[in-house]
Amino acid sequence: MKHILVAGGAGYIGSHTVRALVKAGYKVTVLDNLEYGHEWAIVDQSVTLIKEDMGDIAKMKAMFQTETFDAVINFAGYINVGESVKDPLKYYENNVGRAVKFLQAMQEAKVDKLVFSSTCATYGEIETTPITESESQHPINPYGRSKLVYEYVLDDCEVAWGLKSVCLRYFNACGASADALIGEAHTPETHLIPLVLEAALGEREHITVYGTDYPTPDGTCVRDYIHVDDLADAHVLAVNRLLEGGSSLKCNVGTGTGFSVKEIIETAKRVTGKDIPVAYGKRREGDPPELVANPTLANTELNWTPTQSNIENVIRSAWNWAKKVSASS
Ligand SMILES: NC(=O)c1ccc[n+]([C@@H]2O[C@H](COP(=O)([O-])OP(=O)(O)OC[C@H]3O[C@@H](n4cnc5c(N)ncnc54)[C@H](O)[C@@H]3O)[C@@H](O)[C@H]2O)c1
């Protein structure tokens, strides 16, 4: 049985991917410092959790000496764009600095296969849509830049010591597992769908729509919403590719279809049957009008097709999860 180390596996996307890896027949170990992750998010009894920081090089070296890993997935990182603008060094220190130390330990242990959580934020403000991987990357905030720097680090490691990597550039991750055992639990929450559902539950006065004068059909921002279980499947396929000796790859993981903020709110009203109070605010700086993936490369190179990302299904799964969290709090 091949053994996969999942750094950041107690977080939102990582925990869904851990379940998909176990289902696919992999042995899985999670490395997470639990700063933002949750022990409850690791639901499979067979999975071992190592509560350490990926930047603790001595502990990482010891871990790689004790255990044999066939490949690594790295989800570990800070994710809040707004915070990265206020405190860029926090982002470079973790998303680049500690992640580089982690790579040093991998190099020493001769573990040379890595799947990395990259992001559509590495593209910046792109005029053309849908976005292909050949588009120039000019991220507009420290979060996006930290992720792009790490993509470069991985390229350089391939030249120097043969590291093979798959960088998955996610669009907007959303939804929850169909059995509502795990779902999105960020603190603070900044993502649209959970915030809309908090408003539906009455836990938030209203949802604020930032900008209604964008050059989009209804004037609000358009994004590509990808179900977290479809993202998880892309990671399993990326691991398979590397274990089969495949080449490095950087590809978008999105659906190819965009939904506006207003469309998300309307769908959430339909799915929940609740009134959702809306307030309108000014545009936020750095919010491009439209971010939609061209997912052709993931389809041809990984044989990946999203099956869970129908927007009603996304919101229904997130709603079931939100109700469960609300009832237990
Ligand atoms: N959520 C999205 O829509 C989205 C979109 C694009 C890219 N991404 C990327 O995907 C990855 C996962 O995102 P998420 O939404 O699951 O975030 P998350 O915060 O839920 O998960 C990240 C996990 O990494 C852990 N972690 C952070 N730094 C660590 C360190 N130094 N050592 C050990 N563990 C550490 C946290 O405790 C957490 O469990 C992130 O790298 C993020 O940048 C997310």
Tab-separated table of C-alpha atoms and ligand atoms in Angstrom:
chain	number	residue	atom	x	y	z
A	1	MET	CA	0.000	0.000	0.000
A	2	LYS	CA	1.453	3.360	-1.016
A	3	HIS	CA	1.853	5.833	1.832
A	4	ILE	CA	0.922	9.507	1.325
A	5	LEU	CA	1.827	12.335	3.719
A	6	VAL	CA	-0.785	15.107	3.720
A	7	ALA	CA	0.485	18.373	5.221
A	8	GLY	CA	-2.451	20.574	6.244
A	9	GLY	CA	-4.695	17.491	6.117
A	10	ALA	CA	-6.788	18.635	9.109
A	11	GLY	CA	-7.944	21.725	7.185
A	12	TYR	CA	-10.917	22.162	4.887
A	13	ILE	CA	-9.677	20.877	1.515
A	14	GLY	CA	-7.049	18.603	3.065
A	15	SER	CA	-9.551	16.676	5.206
A	16	HIS	CA	-11.805	15.976	2.209
A	17	THR	CA	-8.772	14.836	0.223
A	18	VAL	CA	-7.646	12.529	3.042
A	19	ARG	CA	-11.002	10.743	2.818
A	20	ALA	CA	-10.689	10.448	-0.983
A	21	LEU	CA	-7.154	9.042	-0.659
A	22	VAL	CA	-8.262	6.438	1.902
A	23	LYS	CA	-11.173	5.495	-0.380
A	24	ALA	CA	-8.723	5.131	-3.272
A	25	GLY	CA	-6.696	2.615	-1.250
A	26	TYR	CA	-3.828	4.766	0.043
A	27	LYS	CA	-2.324	4.673	3.514
A	28	VAL	CA	-2.472	8.266	4.784
A	29	THR	CA	-0.616	10.221	7.453
A	30	VAL	CA	-1.610	13.811	8.227
A	31	LEU	CA	0.871	16.453	9.335
A	32	ASP	CA	-0.880	19.514	10.777
A	33	ASN	CA	-0.002	21.968	13.533
A	34	LEU	CA	-3.775	22.428	14.102
A	35	GLU	CA	-3.395	26.232	14.077
A	36	TYR	CA	-6.410	26.360	11.762
A	37	GLY	CA	-7.167	22.659	11.323
A	38	HIS	CA	-9.419	20.417	13.390
A	39	GLU	CA	-8.754	16.980	14.810
A	40	TRP	CA	-12.449	16.072	14.216
A	41	ALA	CA	-11.931	16.630	10.485
A	42	ILE	CA	-9.853	13.456	10.260
A	43	VAL	CA	-12.639	10.914	10.274
A	44	ASP	CA	-10.934	7.713	9.091
A	45	GLN	CA	-9.602	5.615	11.974
A	46	SER	CA	-6.744	4.360	9.794
A	47	VAL	CA	-5.221	7.846	9.455
A	48	THR	CA	-2.413	8.915	11.786
A	49	LEU	CA	-2.166	12.582	12.794
A	50	ILE	CA	1.267	14.080	13.471
A	51	LYS	CA	0.737	17.387	15.319
A	52	GLU	CA	3.824	19.308	14.233
A	53	ASP	CA	4.737	22.374	12.227
A	54	MET	CA	6.074	21.804	8.722
A	55	GLY	CA	8.712	24.465	9.444
A	56	ASP	CA	10.260	22.567	12.346
A	57	ILE	CA	13.107	21.148	10.307
A	58	ALA	CA	14.538	18.904	13.029
A	59	LYS	CA	11.142	17.291	13.627
A	60	MET	CA	10.487	17.036	9.879
A	61	LYS	CA	13.823	15.308	9.291
A	62	ALA	CA	13.102	12.901	12.134
A	63	MET	CA	9.605	12.217	10.749
A	64	PHE	CA	10.944	11.443	7.259
A	65	GLN	CA	13.544	9.121	8.832
A	66	THR	CA	10.955	7.227	10.853
A	67	GLU	CA	8.304	6.879	8.141
A	68	THR	CA	8.548	6.079	4.448
A	69	PHE	CA	6.352	8.214	2.225
A	70	ASP	CA	5.810	7.585	-1.478
A	71	ALA	CA	4.444	11.082	-2.136
A	72	VAL	CA	3.437	14.236	-0.291
A	73	ILE	CA	0.527	16.654	-0.684
A	74	ASN	CA	1.041	20.104	0.814
A	75	PHE	CA	-2.106	22.032	1.778
A	76	ALA	CA	-0.412	23.719	4.746
A	77	GLY	CA	-0.457	27.488	4.483
A	78	TYR	CA	-2.253	30.668	5.455
A	79	ILE	CA	-5.195	31.540	3.218
A	80	ASN	CA	-6.618	34.935	4.114
A	81	VAL	CA	-5.983	37.433	1.307
A	82	GLY	CA	-6.962	40.514	3.348
A	83	GLU	CA	-4.712	39.508	6.243
A	84	SER	CA	-1.835	38.930	3.813
A	85	VAL	CA	-2.077	42.570	2.700
A	86	LYS	CA	-1.848	43.777	6.318
A	87	ASP	CA	0.796	41.266	7.418
A	88	PRO	CA	2.731	40.069	4.353
A	89	LEU	CA	5.676	38.663	6.298
A	90	LYS	CA	3.374	36.258	8.131
A	91	TYR	CA	2.409	34.868	4.720
A	92	TYR	CA	5.894	34.690	3.232
A	93	GLU	CA	7.240	33.179	6.456
A	94	ASN	CA	4.742	30.302	6.442
A	95	ASN	CA	3.712	29.790	2.810
A	96	VAL	CA	7.288	30.136	1.555
A	97	GLY	CA	9.736	30.006	4.504
A	98	ARG	CA	8.353	27.060	6.471
A	99	ALA	CA	7.265	25.305	3.277
A	100	VAL	CA	10.867	25.526	2.025
A	101	LYS	CA	12.149	23.950	5.252
A	102	PHE	CA	9.658	21.162	4.701
A	103	LEU	CA	11.112	20.666	1.203
A	104	GLN	CA	14.621	20.503	2.647
A	105	ALA	CA	13.527	17.602	4.829
A	106	MET	CA	11.895	15.951	1.800
A	107	GLN	CA	15.083	16.376	-0.229
A	108	GLU	CA	17.227	14.833	2.506
A	109	ALA	CA	14.840	11.866	2.742
A	110	LYS	CA	14.796	11.547	-1.078
A	111	VAL	CA	11.030	12.001	-1.275
A	112	ASP	CA	10.659	13.523	-4.717
A	113	LYS	CA	6.921	13.666	-5.462
A	114	LEU	CA	4.762	16.577	-4.317
A	115	VAL	CA	1.255	17.848	-5.038
A	116	PHE	CA	0.906	21.507	-4.067
A	117	SER	CA	-2.151	23.704	-3.332
A	118	SER	CA	-1.746	26.653	-5.629
A	119	THR	CA	-4.465	29.127	-6.509
A	120	CYS	CA	-6.092	31.202	-9.227
A	121	ALA	CA	-4.864	34.176	-7.141
A	122	THR	CA	-1.462	33.619	-8.816
A	123	TYR	CA	-2.960	35.037	-12.041
A	124	GLY	CA	-3.950	38.428	-10.638
A	125	GLU	CA	-6.287	40.643	-12.643
A	126	ILE	CA	-6.804	38.787	-15.898
A	127	GLU	CA	-8.900	40.389	-18.642
A	128	THR	CA	-9.400	37.235	-20.707
A	129	THR	CA	-11.800	34.578	-19.504
A	130	PRO	CA	-11.887	31.631	-19.062
A	131	ILE	CA	-8.282	31.565	-17.825
A	132	THR	CA	-5.794	29.084	-19.267
A	133	GLU	CA	-2.521	28.077	-17.602
A	134	SER	CA	-0.470	29.904	-20.244
A	135	GLU	CA	-1.862	33.228	-19.003
A	136	SER	CA	0.757	35.498	-17.417
A	137	GLN	CA	0.855	35.399	-13.623
A	138	HIS	CA	0.876	38.785	-11.895
A	139	PRO	CA	-0.663	38.227	-8.451
A	140	ILE	CA	-1.943	41.386	-6.797
A	141	ASN	CA	-1.605	40.471	-3.121
A	142	PRO	CA	1.018	38.845	-0.861
A	143	TYR	CA	-1.052	35.655	-0.534
A	144	GLY	CA	-1.063	35.115	-4.310
A	145	ARG	CA	2.602	36.089	-4.560
A	146	SER	CA	3.594	33.645	-1.813
A	147	LYS	CA	1.935	30.852	-3.785
A	148	LEU	CA	3.572	31.869	-7.062
A	149	VAL	CA	7.006	32.057	-5.395
A	150	TYR	CA	6.515	28.497	-4.178
A	151	GLU	CA	5.620	27.365	-7.711
A	152	TYR	CA	9.019	28.775	-8.764
A	153	VAL	CA	10.726	27.024	-5.840
A	154	LEU	CA	9.296	23.709	-7.052
A	155	ASP	CA	10.529	24.357	-10.623
A	156	ASP	CA	14.029	25.049	-9.300
A	157	CYS	CA	13.998	21.901	-7.149
A	158	GLU	CA	13.085	19.840	-10.201
A	159	VAL	CA	16.167	21.132	-12.018
A	160	ALA	CA	18.426	20.697	-8.990
A	161	TRP	CA	17.341	17.368	-7.507
A	162	GLY	CA	14.598	15.944	-9.682
A	163	LEU	CA	11.525	16.844	-7.611
A	164	LYS	CA	8.340	16.089	-9.572
A	165	SER	CA	5.391	18.251	-8.653
A	166	VAL	CA	1.797	18.913	-9.593
A	167	CYS	CA	0.617	22.441	-8.773
A	168	LEU	CA	-3.169	22.553	-8.675
A	169	ARG	CA	-4.427	26.099	-9.101
A	170	TYR	CA	-7.795	25.974	-7.374
A	171	PHE	CA	-10.608	28.377	-8.098
A	172	ASN	CA	-13.261	28.854	-5.351
A	173	ALA	CA	-13.405	25.750	-3.162
A	174	CYS	CA	-16.864	25.200	-1.664
A	175	GLY	CA	-19.395	22.641	-0.472
A	176	ALA	CA	-19.120	19.882	2.105
A	177	SER	CA	-19.051	16.094	2.176
A	178	ALA	CA	-22.356	14.488	1.149
A	179	ASP	CA	-22.708	12.823	4.573
A	180	ALA	CA	-22.134	16.222	6.309
A	181	LEU	CA	-19.376	14.690	8.448
A	182	ILE	CA	-16.906	17.385	7.422
A	183	GLY	CA	-17.159	20.801	5.790
A	184	GLU	CA	-15.806	24.330	5.757
A	185	ALA	CA	-14.861	25.622	9.233
A	186	HIS	CA	-12.573	28.617	8.820
A	187	THR	CA	-12.144	31.230	11.564
A	188	PRO	CA	-12.557	33.923	10.459
A	189	GLU	CA	-14.717	32.866	7.517
A	190	THR	CA	-14.212	35.001	4.414
A	191	HIS	CA	-15.747	32.805	1.709
A	192	LEU	CA	-19.049	33.772	0.084
A	193	ILE	CA	-21.155	30.602	0.368
A	194	PRO	CA	-20.673	29.955	4.122
A	195	LEU	CA	-21.295	33.663	4.813
A	196	VAL	CA	-24.516	33.592	2.749
A	197	LEU	CA	-25.637	30.509	4.689
A	198	GLU	CA	-24.868	32.190	8.028
A	199	ALA	CA	-27.231	34.975	6.906
A	200	ALA	CA	-29.841	32.318	5.977
A	201	LEU	CA	-29.506	30.863	9.490
A	202	GLY	CA	-29.938	34.307	11.061
A	203	GLU	CA	-26.418	34.145	12.508
A	204	ARG	CA	-25.412	37.164	10.464
A	205	GLU	CA	-27.610	40.228	9.928
A	206	HIS	CA	-27.106	40.262	6.173
A	207	ILE	CA	-24.709	39.318	3.428
A	208	THR	CA	-22.834	42.248	1.898
A	209	VAL	CA	-22.453	42.343	-1.875
A	210	TYR	CA	-19.295	44.294	-2.689
A	211	GLY	CA	-19.817	46.144	-5.976
A	212	THR	CA	-22.822	46.085	-8.302
A	213	ASP	CA	-21.245	47.983	-11.191
A	214	TYR	CA	-18.828	45.397	-12.569
A	215	PRO	CA	-18.880	44.695	-16.318
A	216	THR	CA	-20.710	41.393	-15.735
A	217	PRO	CA	-24.311	40.466	-16.714
A	218	ASP	CA	-25.815	41.532	-13.341
A	219	GLY	CA	-23.023	43.869	-12.204
A	220	THR	CA	-21.681	41.587	-9.427
A	221	CYS	CA	-18.438	39.556	-9.430
A	222	VAL	CA	-18.396	36.214	-11.195
A	223	ARG	CA	-16.432	33.260	-9.772
A	224	ASP	CA	-15.887	29.590	-10.561
A	225	TYR	CA	-17.172	27.448	-7.663
A	226	ILE	CA	-15.615	24.006	-7.417
A	227	HIS	CA	-16.975	21.397	-4.995
A	228	VAL	CA	-14.383	20.363	-2.438
A	229	ASP	CA	-14.957	16.661	-3.241
A	230	ASP	CA	-14.160	17.339	-6.913
A	231	LEU	CA	-10.990	19.098	-5.755
A	232	ALA	CA	-10.181	16.079	-3.587
A	233	ASP	CA	-10.514	13.787	-6.619
A	234	ALA	CA	-8.075	15.989	-8.559
A	235	HIS	CA	-5.486	15.409	-5.800
A	236	VAL	CA	-5.923	11.642	-5.940
A	237	LEU	CA	-5.415	11.762	-9.724
A	238	ALA	CA	-2.360	14.007	-9.310
A	239	VAL	CA	-0.832	11.567	-6.802
A	240	ASN	CA	-1.575	8.670	-9.166
A	241	ARG	CA	0.167	10.554	-11.983
A	242	LEU	CA	3.334	11.129	-9.954
A	243	LEU	CA	3.443	7.555	-8.629
A	244	GLU	CA	3.118	6.264	-12.199
A	245	GLY	CA	6.226	8.287	-13.121
A	246	GLY	CA	4.352	11.159	-14.800
A	247	SER	CA	5.897	14.557	-15.431
A	248	SER	CA	5.397	17.736	-13.440
A	249	LEU	CA	2.277	19.736	-14.192
A	250	LYS	CA	0.596	23.013	-13.308
A	251	CYS	CA	-3.115	23.098	-13.948
A	252	ASN	CA	-6.328	24.899	-13.121
A	253	VAL	CA	-8.941	23.132	-11.058
A	254	GLY	CA	-12.275	24.780	-11.726
A	255	THR	CA	-15.512	23.963	-13.516
A	256	GLY	CA	-15.294	26.380	-16.452
A	257	THR	CA	-18.609	27.978	-15.465
A	258	GLY	CA	-18.985	31.203	-13.511
A	259	PHE	CA	-21.725	32.354	-11.138
A	260	SER	CA	-22.271	35.908	-9.966
A	261	VAL	CA	-22.653	36.857	-6.311
A	262	LYS	CA	-26.340	37.593	-6.958
A	263	GLU	CA	-26.799	34.168	-8.579
A	264	ILE	CA	-25.228	32.480	-5.540
A	265	ILE	CA	-27.580	34.345	-3.192
A	266	GLU	CA	-30.642	33.506	-5.330
A	267	THR	CA	-29.632	29.816	-5.470
A	268	ALA	CA	-29.071	29.795	-1.709
A	269	LYS	CA	-32.576	31.265	-1.189
A	270	ARG	CA	-34.048	28.480	-3.336
A	271	VAL	CA	-32.069	25.667	-1.709
A	272	THR	CA	-32.596	26.800	1.890
A	273	GLY	CA	-36.126	28.148	1.507
A	274	LYS	CA	-34.987	31.079	3.689
A	275	ASP	CA	-35.018	34.790	3.201
A	276	ILE	CA	-31.447	36.089	2.965
A	277	PRO	CA	-31.072	39.803	3.802
A	278	VAL	CA	-28.647	41.566	1.459
A	279	ALA	CA	-26.717	44.828	1.896
A	280	TYR	CA	-24.819	46.517	-0.906
A	281	GLY	CA	-21.316	47.910	-0.490
A	282	LYS	CA	-18.604	49.421	-2.660
A	283	ARG	CA	-16.215	47.329	-4.734
A	284	ARG	CA	-13.318	45.830	-2.777
A	285	GLU	CA	-9.882	46.658	-4.053
A	286	GLY	CA	-8.271	43.837	-5.973
A	287	ASP	CA	-11.504	41.956	-6.746
A	288	PRO	CA	-11.405	41.205	-10.494
A	289	PRO	CA	-14.849	41.185	-12.207
A	290	GLU	CA	-14.577	37.570	-13.356
A	291	LEU	CA	-12.371	34.583	-12.471
A	292	VAL	CA	-13.341	31.446	-14.352
A	293	ALA	CA	-11.073	28.501	-15.158
A	294	ASN	CA	-10.465	26.811	-18.418
A	295	PRO	CA	-10.151	23.277	-16.975
A	296	THR	CA	-9.130	21.531	-20.225
A	297	LEU	CA	-5.590	20.738	-19.078
A	298	ALA	CA	-6.749	18.999	-15.879
A	299	ASN	CA	-9.164	17.025	-18.017
A	300	THR	CA	-6.589	15.915	-20.602
A	301	GLU	CA	-3.577	15.475	-18.280
A	302	LEU	CA	-5.249	14.093	-15.144
A	303	ASN	CA	-8.399	12.697	-16.719
A	304	TRP	CA	-10.288	14.829	-14.193
A	305	THR	CA	-13.904	15.908	-14.637
A	306	PRO	CA	-15.945	17.531	-11.870
A	307	THR	CA	-19.065	15.552	-10.962
A	308	GLN	CA	-20.257	17.274	-7.732
A	309	SER	CA	-20.019	20.928	-8.715
A	310	ASN	CA	-23.569	21.572	-9.889
A	311	ILE	CA	-24.195	24.805	-7.984
A	312	GLU	CA	-27.389	23.572	-6.301
A	313	ASN	CA	-25.550	20.469	-5.115
A	314	VAL	CA	-22.688	22.614	-3.814
A	315	ILE	CA	-25.021	24.859	-1.834
A	316	ARG	CA	-27.194	21.980	-0.596
A	317	SER	CA	-24.150	20.156	0.795
A	318	ALA	CA	-22.843	23.376	2.390
A	319	TRP	CA	-26.328	24.042	3.835
A	320	ASN	CA	-26.582	20.590	5.418
A	321	TRP	CA	-23.162	21.159	6.978
A	322	ALA	CA	-23.998	24.710	8.145
A	323	LYS	CA	-27.230	23.511	9.822
A	324	LYS	CA	-25.319	20.743	11.605
A	325	VAL	CA	-22.646	23.157	12.878
A	326	SER	CA	-25.293	25.652	13.962
A	327	ALA	CA	-27.301	23.002	15.850
A	328	SER	CA	-24.222	21.819	17.741
A	329	SER	CA	-22.946	25.272	18.747
B	1	LIG	N1	-10.164	27.425	0.184
B	1	LIG	C1	-9.975	27.852	-1.071
B	1	LIG	O1	-10.928	28.271	-1.764
B	1	LIG	C2	-8.601	27.814	-1.690
B	1	LIG	C3	-8.436	28.309	-2.983
B	1	LIG	C4	-7.156	28.264	-3.558
B	1	LIG	C5	-6.095	27.714	-2.849
B	1	LIG	N2	-6.267	27.249	-1.579
B	1	LIG	C6	-5.113	26.684	-0.871
B	1	LIG	O2	-5.444	25.385	-0.409
B	1	LIG	C7	-4.799	25.105	0.831
B	1	LIG	C8	-5.834	24.592	1.820
B	1	LIG	O3	-6.860	25.578	1.971
B	1	LIG	P1	-8.012	25.361	3.054
B	1	LIG	O4	-9.149	26.221	2.653
B	1	LIG	O5	-8.215	23.917	3.280
B	1	LIG	O6	-7.294	26.028	4.337
B	1	LIG	P2	-7.317	25.557	5.865
B	1	LIG	O7	-6.820	26.719	6.659
B	1	LIG	O8	-8.630	24.975	6.214
B	1	LIG	O9	-6.221	24.393	5.884
B	1	LIG	C9	-4.836	24.636	5.987
B	1	LIG	C10	-4.285	23.679	7.043
B	1	LIG	O10	-2.865	23.836	7.110
B	1	LIG	C11	-2.467	23.842	8.468
B	1	LIG	N3	-1.193	24.565	8.539
B	1	LIG	C12	-0.958	25.849	8.178
B	1	LIG	N4	0.346	26.145	8.347
B	1	LIG	C13	0.945	25.033	8.820
B	1	LIG	C14	2.287	24.706	9.192
B	1	LIG	N5	3.263	25.611	9.139
B	1	LIG	N6	2.551	23.450	9.620
B	1	LIG	C15	1.563	22.522	9.711
B	1	LIG	N7	0.277	22.776	9.388
B	1	LIG	C16	-0.024	24.025	8.951
B	1	LIG	C17	-3.617	24.516	9.211
B	1	LIG	O11	-3.648	24.188	10.588
B	1	LIG	C18	-4.827	23.980	8.438
B	1	LIG	O12	-5.292	22.773	8.996
B	1	LIG	C19	-4.119	26.401	1.280
B	1	LIG	O13	-2.732	26.284	1.025
B	1	LIG	C20	-4.754	27.457	0.386
B	1	LIG	O14	-3.849	28.492	0.107
B	1	LIG	C21	-7.499	27.291	-0.970
